[in-house]
mmCIF file of C-alpha atoms in Angstrom:
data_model
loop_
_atom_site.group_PDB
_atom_site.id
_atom_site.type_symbol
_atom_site.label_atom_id
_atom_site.label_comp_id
_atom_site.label_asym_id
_atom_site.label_seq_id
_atom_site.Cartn_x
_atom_site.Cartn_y
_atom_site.Cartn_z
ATOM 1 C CA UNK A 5 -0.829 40.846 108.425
ATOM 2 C CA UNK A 6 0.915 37.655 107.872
ATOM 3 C CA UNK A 7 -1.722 35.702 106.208
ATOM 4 C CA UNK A 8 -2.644 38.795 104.136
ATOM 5 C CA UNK A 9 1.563 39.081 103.117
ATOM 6 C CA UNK A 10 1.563 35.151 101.765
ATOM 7 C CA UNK A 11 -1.583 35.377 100.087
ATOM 8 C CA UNK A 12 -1.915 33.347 97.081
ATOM 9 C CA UNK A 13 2.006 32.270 97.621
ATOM 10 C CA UNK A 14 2.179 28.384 97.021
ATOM 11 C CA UNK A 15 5.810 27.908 98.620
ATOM 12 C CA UNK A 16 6.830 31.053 100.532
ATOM 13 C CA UNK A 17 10.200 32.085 101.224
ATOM 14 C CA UNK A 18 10.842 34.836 104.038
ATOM 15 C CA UNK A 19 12.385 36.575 105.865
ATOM 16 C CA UNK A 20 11.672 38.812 109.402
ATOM 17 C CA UNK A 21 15.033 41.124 109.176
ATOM 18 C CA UNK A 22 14.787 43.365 112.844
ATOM 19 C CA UNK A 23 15.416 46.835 112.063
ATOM 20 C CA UNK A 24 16.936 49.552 114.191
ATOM 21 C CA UNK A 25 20.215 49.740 115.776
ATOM 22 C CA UNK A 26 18.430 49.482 119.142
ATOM 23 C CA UNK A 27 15.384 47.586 120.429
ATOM 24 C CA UNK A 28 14.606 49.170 123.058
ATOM 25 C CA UNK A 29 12.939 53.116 123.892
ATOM 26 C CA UNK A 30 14.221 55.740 126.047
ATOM 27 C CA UNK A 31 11.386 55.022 128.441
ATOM 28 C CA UNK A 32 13.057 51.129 129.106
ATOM 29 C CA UNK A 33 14.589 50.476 132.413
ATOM 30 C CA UNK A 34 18.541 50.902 132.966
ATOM 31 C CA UNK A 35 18.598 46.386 133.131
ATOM 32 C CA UNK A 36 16.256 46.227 130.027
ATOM 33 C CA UNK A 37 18.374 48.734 128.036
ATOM 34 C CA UNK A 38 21.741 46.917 129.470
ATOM 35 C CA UNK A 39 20.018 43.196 128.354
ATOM 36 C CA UNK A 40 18.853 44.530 124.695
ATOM 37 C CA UNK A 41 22.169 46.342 124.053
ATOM 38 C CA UNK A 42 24.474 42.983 124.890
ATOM 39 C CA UNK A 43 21.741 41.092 122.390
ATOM 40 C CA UNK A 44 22.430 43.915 119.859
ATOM 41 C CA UNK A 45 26.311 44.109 119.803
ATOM 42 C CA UNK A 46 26.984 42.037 117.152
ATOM 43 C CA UNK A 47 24.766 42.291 114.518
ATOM 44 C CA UNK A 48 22.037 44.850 114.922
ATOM 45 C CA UNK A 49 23.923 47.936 116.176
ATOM 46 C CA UNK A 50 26.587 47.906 113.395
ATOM 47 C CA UNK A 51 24.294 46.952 110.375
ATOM 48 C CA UNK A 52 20.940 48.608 111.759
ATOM 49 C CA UNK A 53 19.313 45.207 111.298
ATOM 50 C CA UNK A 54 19.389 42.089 112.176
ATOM 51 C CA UNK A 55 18.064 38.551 110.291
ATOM 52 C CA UNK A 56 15.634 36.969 112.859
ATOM 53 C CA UNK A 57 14.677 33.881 110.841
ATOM 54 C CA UNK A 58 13.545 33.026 107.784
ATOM 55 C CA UNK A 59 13.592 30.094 104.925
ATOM 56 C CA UNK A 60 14.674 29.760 101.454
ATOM 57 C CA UNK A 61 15.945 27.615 98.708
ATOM 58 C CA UNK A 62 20.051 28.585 97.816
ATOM 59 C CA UNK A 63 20.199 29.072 93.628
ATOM 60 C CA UNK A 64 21.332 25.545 92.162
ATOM 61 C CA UNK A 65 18.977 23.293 95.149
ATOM 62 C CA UNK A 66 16.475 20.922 93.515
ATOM 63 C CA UNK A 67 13.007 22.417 93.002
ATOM 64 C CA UNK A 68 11.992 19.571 95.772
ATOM 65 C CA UNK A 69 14.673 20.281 98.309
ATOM 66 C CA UNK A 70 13.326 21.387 101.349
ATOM 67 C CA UNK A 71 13.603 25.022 102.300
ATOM 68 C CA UNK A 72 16.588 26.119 104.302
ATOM 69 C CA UNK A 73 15.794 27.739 107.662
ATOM 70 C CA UNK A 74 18.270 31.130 108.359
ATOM 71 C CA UNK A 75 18.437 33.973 110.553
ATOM 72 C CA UNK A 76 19.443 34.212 114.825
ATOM 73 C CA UNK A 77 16.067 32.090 115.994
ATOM 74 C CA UNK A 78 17.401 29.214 113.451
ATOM 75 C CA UNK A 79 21.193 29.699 114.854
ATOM 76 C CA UNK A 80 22.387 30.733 111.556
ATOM 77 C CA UNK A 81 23.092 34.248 112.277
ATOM 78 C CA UNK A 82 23.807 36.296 109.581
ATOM 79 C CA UNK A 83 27.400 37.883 111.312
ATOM 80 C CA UNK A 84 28.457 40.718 109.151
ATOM 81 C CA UNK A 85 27.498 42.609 105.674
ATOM 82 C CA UNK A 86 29.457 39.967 103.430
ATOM 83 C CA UNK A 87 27.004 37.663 104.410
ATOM 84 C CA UNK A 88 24.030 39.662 104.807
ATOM 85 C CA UNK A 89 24.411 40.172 101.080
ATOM 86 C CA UNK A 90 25.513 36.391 100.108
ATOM 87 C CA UNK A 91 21.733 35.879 101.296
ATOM 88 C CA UNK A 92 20.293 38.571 99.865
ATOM 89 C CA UNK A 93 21.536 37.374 96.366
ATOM 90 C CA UNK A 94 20.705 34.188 96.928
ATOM 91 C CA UNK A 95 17.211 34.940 98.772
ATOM 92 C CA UNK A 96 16.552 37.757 96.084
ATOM 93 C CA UNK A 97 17.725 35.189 92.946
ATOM 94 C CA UNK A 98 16.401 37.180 89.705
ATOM 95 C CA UNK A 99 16.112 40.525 89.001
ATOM 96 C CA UNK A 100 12.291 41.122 88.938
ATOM 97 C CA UNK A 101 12.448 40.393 92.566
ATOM 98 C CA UNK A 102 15.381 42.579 93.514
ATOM 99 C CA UNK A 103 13.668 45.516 91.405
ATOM 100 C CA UNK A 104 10.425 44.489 93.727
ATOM 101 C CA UNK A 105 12.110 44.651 96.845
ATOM 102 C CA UNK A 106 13.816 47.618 95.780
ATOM 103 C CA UNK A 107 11.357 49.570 94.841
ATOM 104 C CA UNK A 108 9.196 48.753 98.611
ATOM 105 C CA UNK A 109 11.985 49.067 100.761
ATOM 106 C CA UNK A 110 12.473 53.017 98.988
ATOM 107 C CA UNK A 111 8.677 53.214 99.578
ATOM 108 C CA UNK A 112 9.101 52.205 103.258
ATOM 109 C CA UNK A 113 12.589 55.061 103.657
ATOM 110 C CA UNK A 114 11.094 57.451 101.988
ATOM 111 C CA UNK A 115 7.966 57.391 104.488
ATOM 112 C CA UNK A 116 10.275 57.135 107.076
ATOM 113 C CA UNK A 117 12.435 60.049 106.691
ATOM 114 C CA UNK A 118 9.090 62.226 105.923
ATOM 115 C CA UNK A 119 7.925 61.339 109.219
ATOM 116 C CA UNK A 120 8.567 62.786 112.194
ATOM 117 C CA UNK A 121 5.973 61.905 114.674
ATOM 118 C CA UNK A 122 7.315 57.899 116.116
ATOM 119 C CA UNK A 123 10.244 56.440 116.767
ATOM 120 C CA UNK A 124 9.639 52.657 116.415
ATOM 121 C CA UNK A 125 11.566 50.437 118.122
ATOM 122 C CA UNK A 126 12.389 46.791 117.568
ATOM 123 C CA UNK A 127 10.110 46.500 114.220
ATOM 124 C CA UNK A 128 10.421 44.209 111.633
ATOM 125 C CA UNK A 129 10.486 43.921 107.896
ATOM 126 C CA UNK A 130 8.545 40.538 106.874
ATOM 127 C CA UNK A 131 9.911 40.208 103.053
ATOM 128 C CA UNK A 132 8.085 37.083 101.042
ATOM 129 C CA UNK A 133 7.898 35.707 97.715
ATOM 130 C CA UNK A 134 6.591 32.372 96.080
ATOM 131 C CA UNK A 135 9.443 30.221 95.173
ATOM 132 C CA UNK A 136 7.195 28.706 92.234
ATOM 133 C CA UNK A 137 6.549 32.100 90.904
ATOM 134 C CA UNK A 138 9.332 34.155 91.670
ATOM 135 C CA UNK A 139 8.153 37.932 90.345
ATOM 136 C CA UNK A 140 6.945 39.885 93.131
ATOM 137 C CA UNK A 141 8.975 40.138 96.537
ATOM 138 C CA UNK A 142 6.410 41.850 99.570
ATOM 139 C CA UNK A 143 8.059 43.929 101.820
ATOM 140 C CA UNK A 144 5.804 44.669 105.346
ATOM 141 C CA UNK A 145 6.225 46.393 108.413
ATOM 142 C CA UNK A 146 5.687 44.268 111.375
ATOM 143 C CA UNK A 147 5.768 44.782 115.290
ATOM 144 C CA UNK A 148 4.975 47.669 116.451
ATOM 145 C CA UNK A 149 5.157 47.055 120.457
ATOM 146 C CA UNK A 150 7.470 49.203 121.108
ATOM 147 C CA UNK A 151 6.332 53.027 119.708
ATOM 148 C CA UNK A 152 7.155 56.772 121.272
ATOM 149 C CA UNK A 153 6.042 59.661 119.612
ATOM 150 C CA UNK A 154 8.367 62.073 119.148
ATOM 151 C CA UNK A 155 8.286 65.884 118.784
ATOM 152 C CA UNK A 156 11.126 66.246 116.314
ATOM 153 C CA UNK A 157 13.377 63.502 113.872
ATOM 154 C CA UNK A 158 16.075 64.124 116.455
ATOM 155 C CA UNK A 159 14.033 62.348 119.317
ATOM 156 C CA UNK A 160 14.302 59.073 117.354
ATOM 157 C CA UNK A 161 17.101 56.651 118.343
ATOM 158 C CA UNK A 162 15.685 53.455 116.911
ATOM 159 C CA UNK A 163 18.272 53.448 114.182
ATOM 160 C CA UNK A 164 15.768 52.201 111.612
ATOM 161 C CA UNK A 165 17.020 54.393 108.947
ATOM 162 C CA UNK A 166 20.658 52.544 108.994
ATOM 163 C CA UNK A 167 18.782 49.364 108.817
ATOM 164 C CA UNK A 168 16.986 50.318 105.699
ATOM 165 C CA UNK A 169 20.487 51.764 104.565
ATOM 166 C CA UNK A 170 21.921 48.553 104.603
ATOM 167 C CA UNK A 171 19.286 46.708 103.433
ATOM 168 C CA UNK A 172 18.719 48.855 100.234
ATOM 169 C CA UNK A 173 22.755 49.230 99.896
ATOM 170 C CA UNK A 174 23.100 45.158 100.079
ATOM 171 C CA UNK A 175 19.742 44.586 98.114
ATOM 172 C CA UNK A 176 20.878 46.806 94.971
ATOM 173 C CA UNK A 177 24.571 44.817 95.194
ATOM 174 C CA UNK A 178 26.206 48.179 96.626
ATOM 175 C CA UNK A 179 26.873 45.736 99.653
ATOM 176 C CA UNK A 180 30.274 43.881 101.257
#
């Protein structure tokens, strides 16, 4: 899926944003669930996602600076909404590619709130663009380790619907 997502992109810039306000399933042990809901506390429970890593170039950098590594695995946690969306804007600089990621992110809720079958756990959102032509953001689900089907909407406690809540609300500008 990765390869297939950067296709054609000279100079990519990402980012894998964890969705959910919990990563683990109903099925995980009592010291998995304990371990995965300390890691969640700060960022992932109260904004339904979390910024795993990623790379960009900030608005204003020189065209040949190199990219700036972001997210938890780079320890630069994104900490709170203000500045999940101070990265957003500046990850997301021009308006074609907000209206891009917009418009897959909506694609990707409204799928989610039709169905009622999984409850996906721990799943990313890989969202791309090439810095030297900066039109079209991709948005991708990726990960899908940790799945349950479900009978009902009700069953699902992954929290992915928050994440894509805050992501849309900080997206659009609607954000801290």
């Amino acid at each position: 899926v990765l390869p297939t997502s950067l296709a054609g992109f000279d100079e990519p810039c990402l980012l894998d944003i964890k969705m959910g306000t919990r990563t683990w399933t109903t099925k995980a042990s009592a010291e998995k669930a304990a371990a995965q809901a300390k890691k969640c506390a700060l960022q992932t429970g109260p904004l339904g996602l979390r910024v795993v890593g990623g790379r960009l170039r900030r608005p204003g950098a020189a065209a040949d600076a190199p990219m700036e590594p972001v997210g938890y695995q780079n320890k630069r946690p994104v900490e709170d909404e203000a500045q999940l969306a101070q990265l957003l804007r500046d990850f997301l600089g021009n308006e074609q590619l907000r209206a891009s990621a917009i418009a897959q992110v909506m694609r990707i809720q409204a799928w989610w709130a039709a169905q009622s079958r999984f409850a996906i756990y721990a799943s990313s959102l890989f969202v791309a663009y090439d810095f030297r032509a900066p039109q079209e953001c991709r948005v991708r689900m990726i990960d899908f380790a940790n799945v349950e089907q479900i009978t009902c909407k009700s069953e699902d406690l992954s929290g992915f619907g928050k994440g894509l809540e805050t992501l849309l609300r900080n997206i659009s500008g609607g954000g801290a």
